[in-house]
PDB file of C-alpha atoms in Angstrom:
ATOM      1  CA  UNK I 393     -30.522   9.298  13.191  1.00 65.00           C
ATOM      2  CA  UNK I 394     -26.948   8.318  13.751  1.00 61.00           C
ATOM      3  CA  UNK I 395     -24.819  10.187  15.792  1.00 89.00           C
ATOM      4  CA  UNK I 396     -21.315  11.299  16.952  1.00 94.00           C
ATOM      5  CA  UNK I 397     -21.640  12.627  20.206  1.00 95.00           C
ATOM      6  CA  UNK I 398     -18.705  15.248  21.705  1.00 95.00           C
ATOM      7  CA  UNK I 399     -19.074  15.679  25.707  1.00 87.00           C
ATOM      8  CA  UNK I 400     -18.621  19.390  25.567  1.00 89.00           C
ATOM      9  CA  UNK I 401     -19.324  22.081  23.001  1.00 91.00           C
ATOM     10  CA  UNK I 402     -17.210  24.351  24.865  1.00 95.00           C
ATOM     11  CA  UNK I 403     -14.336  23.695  27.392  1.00 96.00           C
ATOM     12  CA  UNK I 404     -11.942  26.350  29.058  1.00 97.00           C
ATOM     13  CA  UNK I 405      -9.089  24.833  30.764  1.00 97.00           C
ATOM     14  CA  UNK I 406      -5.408  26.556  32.510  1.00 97.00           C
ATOM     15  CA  UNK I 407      -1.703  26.055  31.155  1.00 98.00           C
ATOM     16  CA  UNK I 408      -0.638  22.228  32.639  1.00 97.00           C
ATOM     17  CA  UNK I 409      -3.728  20.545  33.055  1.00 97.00           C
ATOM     18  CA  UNK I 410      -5.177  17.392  31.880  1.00 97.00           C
ATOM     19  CA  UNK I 411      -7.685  17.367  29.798  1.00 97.00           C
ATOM     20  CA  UNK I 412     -10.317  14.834  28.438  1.00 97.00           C
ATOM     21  CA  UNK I 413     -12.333  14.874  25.820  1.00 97.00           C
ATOM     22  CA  UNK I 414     -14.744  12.534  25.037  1.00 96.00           C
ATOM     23  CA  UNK I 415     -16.638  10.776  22.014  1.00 97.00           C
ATOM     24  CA  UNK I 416     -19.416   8.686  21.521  1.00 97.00           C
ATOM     25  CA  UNK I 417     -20.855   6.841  18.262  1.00 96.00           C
ATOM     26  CA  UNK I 418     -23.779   5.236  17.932  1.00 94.00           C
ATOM     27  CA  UNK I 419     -23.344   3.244  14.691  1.00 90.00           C
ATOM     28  CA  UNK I 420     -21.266   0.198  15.737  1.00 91.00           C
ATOM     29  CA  UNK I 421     -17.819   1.835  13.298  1.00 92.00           C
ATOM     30  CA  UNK I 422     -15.228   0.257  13.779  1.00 92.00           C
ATOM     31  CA  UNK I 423     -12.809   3.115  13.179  1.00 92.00           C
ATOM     32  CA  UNK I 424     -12.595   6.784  15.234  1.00 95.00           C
ATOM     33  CA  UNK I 425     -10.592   9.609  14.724  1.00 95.00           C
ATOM     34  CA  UNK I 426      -9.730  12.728  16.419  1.00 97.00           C
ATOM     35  CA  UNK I 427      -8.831  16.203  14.350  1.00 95.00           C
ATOM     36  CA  UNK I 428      -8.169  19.337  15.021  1.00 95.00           C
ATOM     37  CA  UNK I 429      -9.494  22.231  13.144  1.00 92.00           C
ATOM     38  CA  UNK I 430      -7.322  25.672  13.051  1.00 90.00           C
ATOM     39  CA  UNK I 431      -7.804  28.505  10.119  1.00 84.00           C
ATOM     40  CA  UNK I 432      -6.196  28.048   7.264  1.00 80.00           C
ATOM     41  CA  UNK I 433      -4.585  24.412   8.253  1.00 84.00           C
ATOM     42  CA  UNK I 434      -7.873  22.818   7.852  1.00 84.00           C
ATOM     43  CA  UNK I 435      -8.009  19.366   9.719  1.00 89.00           C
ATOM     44  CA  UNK I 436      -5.266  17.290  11.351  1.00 91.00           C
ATOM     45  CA  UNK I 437      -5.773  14.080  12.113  1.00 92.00           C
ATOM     46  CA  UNK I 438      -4.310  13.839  15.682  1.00 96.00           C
ATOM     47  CA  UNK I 439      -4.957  10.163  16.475  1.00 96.00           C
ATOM     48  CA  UNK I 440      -6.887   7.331  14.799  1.00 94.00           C
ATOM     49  CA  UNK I 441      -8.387   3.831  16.474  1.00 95.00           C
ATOM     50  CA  UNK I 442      -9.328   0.601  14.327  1.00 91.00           C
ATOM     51  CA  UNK I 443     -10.481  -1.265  17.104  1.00 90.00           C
ATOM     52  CA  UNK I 444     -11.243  -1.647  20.666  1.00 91.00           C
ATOM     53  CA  UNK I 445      -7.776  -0.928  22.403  1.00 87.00           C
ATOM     54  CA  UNK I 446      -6.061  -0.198  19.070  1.00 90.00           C
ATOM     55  CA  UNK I 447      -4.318   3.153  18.198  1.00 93.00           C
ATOM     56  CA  UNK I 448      -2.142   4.671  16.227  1.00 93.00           C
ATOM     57  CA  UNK I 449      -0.313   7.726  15.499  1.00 94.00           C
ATOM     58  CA  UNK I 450      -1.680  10.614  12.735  1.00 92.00           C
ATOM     59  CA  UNK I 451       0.120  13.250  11.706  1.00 89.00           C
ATOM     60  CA  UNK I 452       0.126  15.597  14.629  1.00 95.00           C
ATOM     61  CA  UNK I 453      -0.075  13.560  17.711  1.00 96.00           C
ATOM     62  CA  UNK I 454       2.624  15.167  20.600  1.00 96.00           C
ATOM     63  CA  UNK I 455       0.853  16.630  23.343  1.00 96.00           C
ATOM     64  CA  UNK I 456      -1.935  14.153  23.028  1.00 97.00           C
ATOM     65  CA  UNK I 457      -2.720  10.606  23.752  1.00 97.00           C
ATOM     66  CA  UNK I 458      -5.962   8.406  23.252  1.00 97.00           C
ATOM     67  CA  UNK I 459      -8.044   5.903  24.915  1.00 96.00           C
ATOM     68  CA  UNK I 460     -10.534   3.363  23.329  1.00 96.00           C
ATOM     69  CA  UNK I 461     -11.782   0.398  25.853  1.00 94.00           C
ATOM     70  CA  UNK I 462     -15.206   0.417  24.424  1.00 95.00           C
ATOM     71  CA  UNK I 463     -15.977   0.224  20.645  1.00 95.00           C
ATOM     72  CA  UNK I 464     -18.204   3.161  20.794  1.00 96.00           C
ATOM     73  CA  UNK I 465     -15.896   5.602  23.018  1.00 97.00           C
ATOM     74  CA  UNK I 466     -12.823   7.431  21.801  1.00 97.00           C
ATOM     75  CA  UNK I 467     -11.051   9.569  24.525  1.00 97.00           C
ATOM     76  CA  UNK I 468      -8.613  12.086  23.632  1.00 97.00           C
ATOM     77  CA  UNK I 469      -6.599  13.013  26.553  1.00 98.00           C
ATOM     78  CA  UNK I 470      -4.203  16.406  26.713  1.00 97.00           C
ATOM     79  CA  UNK I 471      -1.821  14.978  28.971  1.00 94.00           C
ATOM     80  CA  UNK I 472      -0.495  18.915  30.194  1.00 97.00           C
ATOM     81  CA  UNK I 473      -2.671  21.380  28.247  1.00 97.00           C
ATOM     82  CA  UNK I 474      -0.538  24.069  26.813  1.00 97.00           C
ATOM     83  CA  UNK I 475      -1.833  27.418  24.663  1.00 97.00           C
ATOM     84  CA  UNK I 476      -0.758  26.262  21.758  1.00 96.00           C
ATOM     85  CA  UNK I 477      -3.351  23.373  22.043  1.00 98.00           C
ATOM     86  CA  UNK I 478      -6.514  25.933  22.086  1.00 97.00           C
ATOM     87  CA  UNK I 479      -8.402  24.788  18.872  1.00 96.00           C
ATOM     88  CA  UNK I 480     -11.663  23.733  17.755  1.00 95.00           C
ATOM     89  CA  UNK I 481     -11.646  19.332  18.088  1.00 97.00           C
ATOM     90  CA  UNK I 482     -13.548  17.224  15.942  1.00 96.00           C
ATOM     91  CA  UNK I 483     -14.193  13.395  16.165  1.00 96.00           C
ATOM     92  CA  UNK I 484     -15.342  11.143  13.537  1.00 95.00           C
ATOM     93  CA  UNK I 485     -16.740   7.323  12.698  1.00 94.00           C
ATOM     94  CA  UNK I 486     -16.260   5.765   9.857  1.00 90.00           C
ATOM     95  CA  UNK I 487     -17.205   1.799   9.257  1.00 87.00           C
ATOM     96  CA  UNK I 488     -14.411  -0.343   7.630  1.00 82.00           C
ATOM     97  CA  UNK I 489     -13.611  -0.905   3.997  1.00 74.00           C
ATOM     98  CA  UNK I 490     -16.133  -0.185   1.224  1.00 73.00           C
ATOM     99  CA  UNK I 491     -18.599   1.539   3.724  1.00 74.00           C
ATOM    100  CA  UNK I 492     -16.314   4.075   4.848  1.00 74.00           C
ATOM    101  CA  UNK I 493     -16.793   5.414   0.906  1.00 74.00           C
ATOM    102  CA  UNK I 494     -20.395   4.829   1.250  1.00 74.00           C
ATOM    103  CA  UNK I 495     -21.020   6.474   3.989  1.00 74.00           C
ATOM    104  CA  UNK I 496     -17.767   8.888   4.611  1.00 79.00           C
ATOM    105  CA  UNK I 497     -17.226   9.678   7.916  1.00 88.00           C
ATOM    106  CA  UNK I 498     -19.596  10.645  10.563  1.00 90.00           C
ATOM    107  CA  UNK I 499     -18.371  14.090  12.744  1.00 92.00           C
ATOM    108  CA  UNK I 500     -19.623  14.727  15.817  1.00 94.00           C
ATOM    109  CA  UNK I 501     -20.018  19.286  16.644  1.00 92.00           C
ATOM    110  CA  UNK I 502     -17.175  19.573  17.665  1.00 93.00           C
ATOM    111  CA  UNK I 503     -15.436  21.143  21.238  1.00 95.00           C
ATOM    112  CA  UNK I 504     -13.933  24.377  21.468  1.00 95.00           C
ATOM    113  CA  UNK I 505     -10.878  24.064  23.346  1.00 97.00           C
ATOM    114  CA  UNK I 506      -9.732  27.295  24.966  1.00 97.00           C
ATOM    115  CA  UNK I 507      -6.561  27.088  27.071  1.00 97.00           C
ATOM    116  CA  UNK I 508      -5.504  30.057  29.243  1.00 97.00           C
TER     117      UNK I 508
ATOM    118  CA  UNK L 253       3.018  12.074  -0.122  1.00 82.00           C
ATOM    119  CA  UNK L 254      -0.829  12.537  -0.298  1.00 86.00           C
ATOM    120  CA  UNK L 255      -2.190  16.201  -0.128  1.00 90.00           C
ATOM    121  CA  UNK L 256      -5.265  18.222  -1.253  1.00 93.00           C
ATOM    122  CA  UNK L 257      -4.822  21.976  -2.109  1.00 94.00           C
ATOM    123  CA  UNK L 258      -7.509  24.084  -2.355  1.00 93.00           C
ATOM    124  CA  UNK L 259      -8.175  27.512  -3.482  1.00 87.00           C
ATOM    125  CA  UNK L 260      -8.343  30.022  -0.987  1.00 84.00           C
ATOM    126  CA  UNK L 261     -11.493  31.912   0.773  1.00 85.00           C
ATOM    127  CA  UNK L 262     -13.365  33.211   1.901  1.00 93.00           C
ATOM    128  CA  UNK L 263     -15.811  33.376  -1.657  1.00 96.00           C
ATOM    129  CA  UNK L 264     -18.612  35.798  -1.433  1.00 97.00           C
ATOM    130  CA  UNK L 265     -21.066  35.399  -4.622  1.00 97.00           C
ATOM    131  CA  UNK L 266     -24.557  37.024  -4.709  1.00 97.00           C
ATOM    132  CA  UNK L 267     -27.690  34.673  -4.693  1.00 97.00           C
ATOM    133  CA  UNK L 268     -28.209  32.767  -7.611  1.00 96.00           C
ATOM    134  CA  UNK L 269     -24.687  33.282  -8.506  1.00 97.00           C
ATOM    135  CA  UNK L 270     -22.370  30.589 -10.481  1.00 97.00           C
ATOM    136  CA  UNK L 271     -19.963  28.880  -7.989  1.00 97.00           C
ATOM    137  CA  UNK L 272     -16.603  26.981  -8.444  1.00 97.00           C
ATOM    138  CA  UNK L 273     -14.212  26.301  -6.360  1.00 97.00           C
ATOM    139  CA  UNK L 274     -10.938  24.443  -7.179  1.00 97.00           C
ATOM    140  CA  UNK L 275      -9.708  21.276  -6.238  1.00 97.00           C
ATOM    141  CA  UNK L 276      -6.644  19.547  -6.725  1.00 97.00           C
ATOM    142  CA  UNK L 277      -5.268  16.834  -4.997  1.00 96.00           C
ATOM    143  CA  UNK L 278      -1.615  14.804  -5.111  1.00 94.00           C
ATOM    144  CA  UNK L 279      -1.780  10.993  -4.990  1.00 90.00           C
ATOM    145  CA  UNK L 280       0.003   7.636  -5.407  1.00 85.00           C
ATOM    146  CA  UNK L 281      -2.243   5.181  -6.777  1.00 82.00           C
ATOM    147  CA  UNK L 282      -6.078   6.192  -7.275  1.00 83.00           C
ATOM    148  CA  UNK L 283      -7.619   7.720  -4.716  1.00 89.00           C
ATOM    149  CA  UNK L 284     -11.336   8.242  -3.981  1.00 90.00           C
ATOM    150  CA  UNK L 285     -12.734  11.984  -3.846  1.00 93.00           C
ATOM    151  CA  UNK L 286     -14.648  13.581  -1.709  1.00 94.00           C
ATOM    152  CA  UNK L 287     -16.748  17.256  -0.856  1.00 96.00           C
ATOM    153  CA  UNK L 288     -17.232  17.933   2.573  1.00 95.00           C
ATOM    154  CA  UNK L 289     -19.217  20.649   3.868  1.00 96.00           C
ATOM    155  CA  UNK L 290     -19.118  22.604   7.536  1.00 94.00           C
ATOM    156  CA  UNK L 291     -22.121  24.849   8.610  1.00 93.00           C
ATOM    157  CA  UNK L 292     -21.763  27.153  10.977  1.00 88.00           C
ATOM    158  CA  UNK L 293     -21.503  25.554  14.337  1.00 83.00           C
ATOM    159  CA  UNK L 294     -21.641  21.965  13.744  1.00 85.00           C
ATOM    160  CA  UNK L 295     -19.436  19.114  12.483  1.00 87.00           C
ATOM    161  CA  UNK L 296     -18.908  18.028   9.170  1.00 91.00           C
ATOM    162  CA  UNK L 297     -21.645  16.329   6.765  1.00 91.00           C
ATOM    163  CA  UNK L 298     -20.775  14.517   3.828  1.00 91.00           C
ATOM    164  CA  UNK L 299     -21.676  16.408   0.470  1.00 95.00           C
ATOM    165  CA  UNK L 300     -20.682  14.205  -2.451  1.00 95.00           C
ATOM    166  CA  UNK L 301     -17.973  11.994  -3.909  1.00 93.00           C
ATOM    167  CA  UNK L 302     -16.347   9.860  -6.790  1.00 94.00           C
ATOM    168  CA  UNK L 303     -14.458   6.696  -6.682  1.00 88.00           C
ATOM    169  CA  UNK L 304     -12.973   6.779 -10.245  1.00 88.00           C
ATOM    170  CA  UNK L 305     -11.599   9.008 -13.333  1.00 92.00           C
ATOM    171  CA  UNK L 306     -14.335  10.644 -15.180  1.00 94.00           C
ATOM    172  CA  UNK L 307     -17.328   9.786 -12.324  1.00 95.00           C
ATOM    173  CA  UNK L 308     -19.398  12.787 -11.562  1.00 96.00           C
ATOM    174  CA  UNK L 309     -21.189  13.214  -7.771  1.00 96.00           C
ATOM    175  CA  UNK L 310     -23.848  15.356  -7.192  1.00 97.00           C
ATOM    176  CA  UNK L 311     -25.863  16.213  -4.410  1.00 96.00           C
ATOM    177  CA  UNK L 312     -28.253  19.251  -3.013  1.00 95.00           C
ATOM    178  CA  UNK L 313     -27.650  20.679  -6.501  1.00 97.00           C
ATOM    179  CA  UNK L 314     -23.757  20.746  -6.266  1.00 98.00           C
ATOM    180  CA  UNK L 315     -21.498  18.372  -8.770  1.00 98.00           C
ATOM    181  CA  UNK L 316     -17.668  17.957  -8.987  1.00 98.00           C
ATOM    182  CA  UNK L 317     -15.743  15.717 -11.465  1.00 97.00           C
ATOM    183  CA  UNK L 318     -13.367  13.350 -11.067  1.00 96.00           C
ATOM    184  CA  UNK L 319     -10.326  14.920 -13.596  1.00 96.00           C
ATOM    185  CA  UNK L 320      -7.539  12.066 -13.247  1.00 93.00           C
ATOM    186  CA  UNK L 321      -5.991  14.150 -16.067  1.00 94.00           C
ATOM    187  CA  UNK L 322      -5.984  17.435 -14.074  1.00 95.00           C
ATOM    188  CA  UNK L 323      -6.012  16.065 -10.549  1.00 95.00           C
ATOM    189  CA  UNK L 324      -8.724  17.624  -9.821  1.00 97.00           C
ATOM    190  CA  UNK L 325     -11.862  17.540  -8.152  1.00 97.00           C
ATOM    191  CA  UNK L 326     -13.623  21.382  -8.539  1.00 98.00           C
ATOM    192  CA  UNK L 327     -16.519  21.724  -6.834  1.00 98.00           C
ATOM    193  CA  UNK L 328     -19.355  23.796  -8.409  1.00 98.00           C
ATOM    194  CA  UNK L 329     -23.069  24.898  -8.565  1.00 98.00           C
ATOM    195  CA  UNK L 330     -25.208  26.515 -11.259  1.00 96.00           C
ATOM    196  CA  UNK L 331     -27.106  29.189  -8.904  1.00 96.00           C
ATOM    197  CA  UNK L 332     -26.179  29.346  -4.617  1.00 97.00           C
ATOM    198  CA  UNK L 333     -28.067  29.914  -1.955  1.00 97.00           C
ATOM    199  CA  UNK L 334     -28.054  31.995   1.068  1.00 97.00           C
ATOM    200  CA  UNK L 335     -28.458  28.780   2.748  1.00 96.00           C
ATOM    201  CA  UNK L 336     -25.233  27.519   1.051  1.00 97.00           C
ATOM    202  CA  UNK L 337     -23.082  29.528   2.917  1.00 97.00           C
ATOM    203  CA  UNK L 338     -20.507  26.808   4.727  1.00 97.00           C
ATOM    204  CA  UNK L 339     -16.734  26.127   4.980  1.00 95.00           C
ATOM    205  CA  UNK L 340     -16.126  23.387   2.284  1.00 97.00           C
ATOM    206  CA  UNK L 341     -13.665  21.107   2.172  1.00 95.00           C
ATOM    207  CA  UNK L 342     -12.114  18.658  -0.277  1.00 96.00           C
ATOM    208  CA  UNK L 343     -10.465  15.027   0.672  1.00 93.00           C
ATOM    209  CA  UNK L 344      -8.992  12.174  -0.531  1.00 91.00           C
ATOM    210  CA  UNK L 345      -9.110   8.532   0.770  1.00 87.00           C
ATOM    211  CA  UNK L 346      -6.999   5.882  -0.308  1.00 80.00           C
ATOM    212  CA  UNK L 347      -8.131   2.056  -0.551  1.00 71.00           C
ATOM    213  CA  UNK L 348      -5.302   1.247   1.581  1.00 69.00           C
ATOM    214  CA  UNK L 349      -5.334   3.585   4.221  1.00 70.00           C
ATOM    215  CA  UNK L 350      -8.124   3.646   7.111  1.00 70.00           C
ATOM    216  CA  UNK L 351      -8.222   8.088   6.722  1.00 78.00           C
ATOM    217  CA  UNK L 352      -9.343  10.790   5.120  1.00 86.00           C
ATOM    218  CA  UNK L 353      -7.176  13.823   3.786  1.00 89.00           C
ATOM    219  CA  UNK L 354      -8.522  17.041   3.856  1.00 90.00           C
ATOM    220  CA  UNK L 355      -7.686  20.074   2.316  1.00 91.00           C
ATOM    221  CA  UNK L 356      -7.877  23.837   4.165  1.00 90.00           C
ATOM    222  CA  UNK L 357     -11.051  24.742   3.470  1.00 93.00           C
ATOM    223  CA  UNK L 358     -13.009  27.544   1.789  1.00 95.00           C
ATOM    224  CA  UNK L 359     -15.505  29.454   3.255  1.00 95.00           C
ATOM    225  CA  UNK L 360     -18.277  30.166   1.373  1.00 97.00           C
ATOM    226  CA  UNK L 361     -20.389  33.796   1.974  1.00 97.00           C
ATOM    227  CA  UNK L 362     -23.182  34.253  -0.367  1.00 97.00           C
ATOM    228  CA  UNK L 363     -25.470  37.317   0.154  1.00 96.00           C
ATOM    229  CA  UNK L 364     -28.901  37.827  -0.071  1.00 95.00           C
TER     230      UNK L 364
END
């Protein structure tokens, strides 16, 4: 079965840290994103990779930057973890062109980011 | 720009109840439709979608309708589940763009 893998289901961190988060797909996609998911906002897309070492910007992305040097890892990296950053984060695969509407996106579980 | 607005939860329905819920999306250009659904504690699993004006998906017994018309892509089922209950979530993808836009959500409660 294919799979998104998230590093951490749950992850408690302080005010000013740095913070990793890490995804893994199994598929060979050639695209990852990383959302957040907060009631009644549904999901932002935070950051989005098309290739190895490629990135660019979604619609939320201060307070966060992202790392892909391996097709099937996609780091998202709090650079200093503030409270307004405690959310539930979700990554997702997709392959390119007419298979991402075959196939949609893949999610991983998601990690529940608590910062204190 | 692009957005998807759906109606507001949470829904609570009775088994075997009839379920809708609403749709509707803002686009420039055609996009392609989509139904996601969220169980408790997990990610997101694709339920169903519709590439064009007029095409129907359907899957696990749930349809929606691709209403170029109306803008609108409502989500229904003739007779839910306990087993149904799940945050749903509509989204749009256009050709030319590598990602997905979601809408809000609705949680879904049915009870036994």
């Amino acid at each position: 079965d294919v799979k998104v893998t998230q590093s951490s289901r749950y992850l408690v961190k302080r005010t000013g840290e740095k913070v990793f988060l890490e995804c893994v797909q199994d598929m060979d996609h050639e695209n990852m994103f990383w959302y957040r998911q907060d009631p009644g906002l549904g999901l932002r897309l935070i950051y989005f990779s098309y290739d190895v070492k490629m990135k660019e910007k979604g619609d939320i992305p201060e307070g966060y930057s992202v790392s892909r040097e391996k097709k099937e890892r996609f780091s998202l990296i709090l650079e200093s973890a503030s409270t307004n950053q405690t959310s539930m984060y979700l990554c997702a695969s997709s392959p390119t062109g007419q298979g991402a509407f075959d196939y949609g996106y893949t999610f991983g579980s998601g990690t529940r980011l608590t910062v204190v | 720009g692009n957005s998807v607005t759906q109606m507001e939860g949470p829904v609570t329905l009775s088994e075997e109840a009839f379920l809708t819920i609403n749709c509707t999306y803002t686009a420039t250009g055609y996009p392609s439709l989509f139904w996601y659904v969220q169980y408790p504690g997990e990610g997101l699993q694709l339920l169903l979608k519709a590439t064009k004006a007029d095409d129907k998906g359907s899957n696990k017994g749930f349809e929606a309708t691709y209403r170029k018309e109306t803008t609108s892509f409502h989500l229904e089922k003739g007779s839910v589940q306990v087993s149904d209950s799940a945050v749903y979530f509509c989204a749009l993808w256009m050709d030319s763009s590598y990602k997905l836009i979601f809408g809000s959500g609705t949680r879904l409660l049915v009870r036994p």
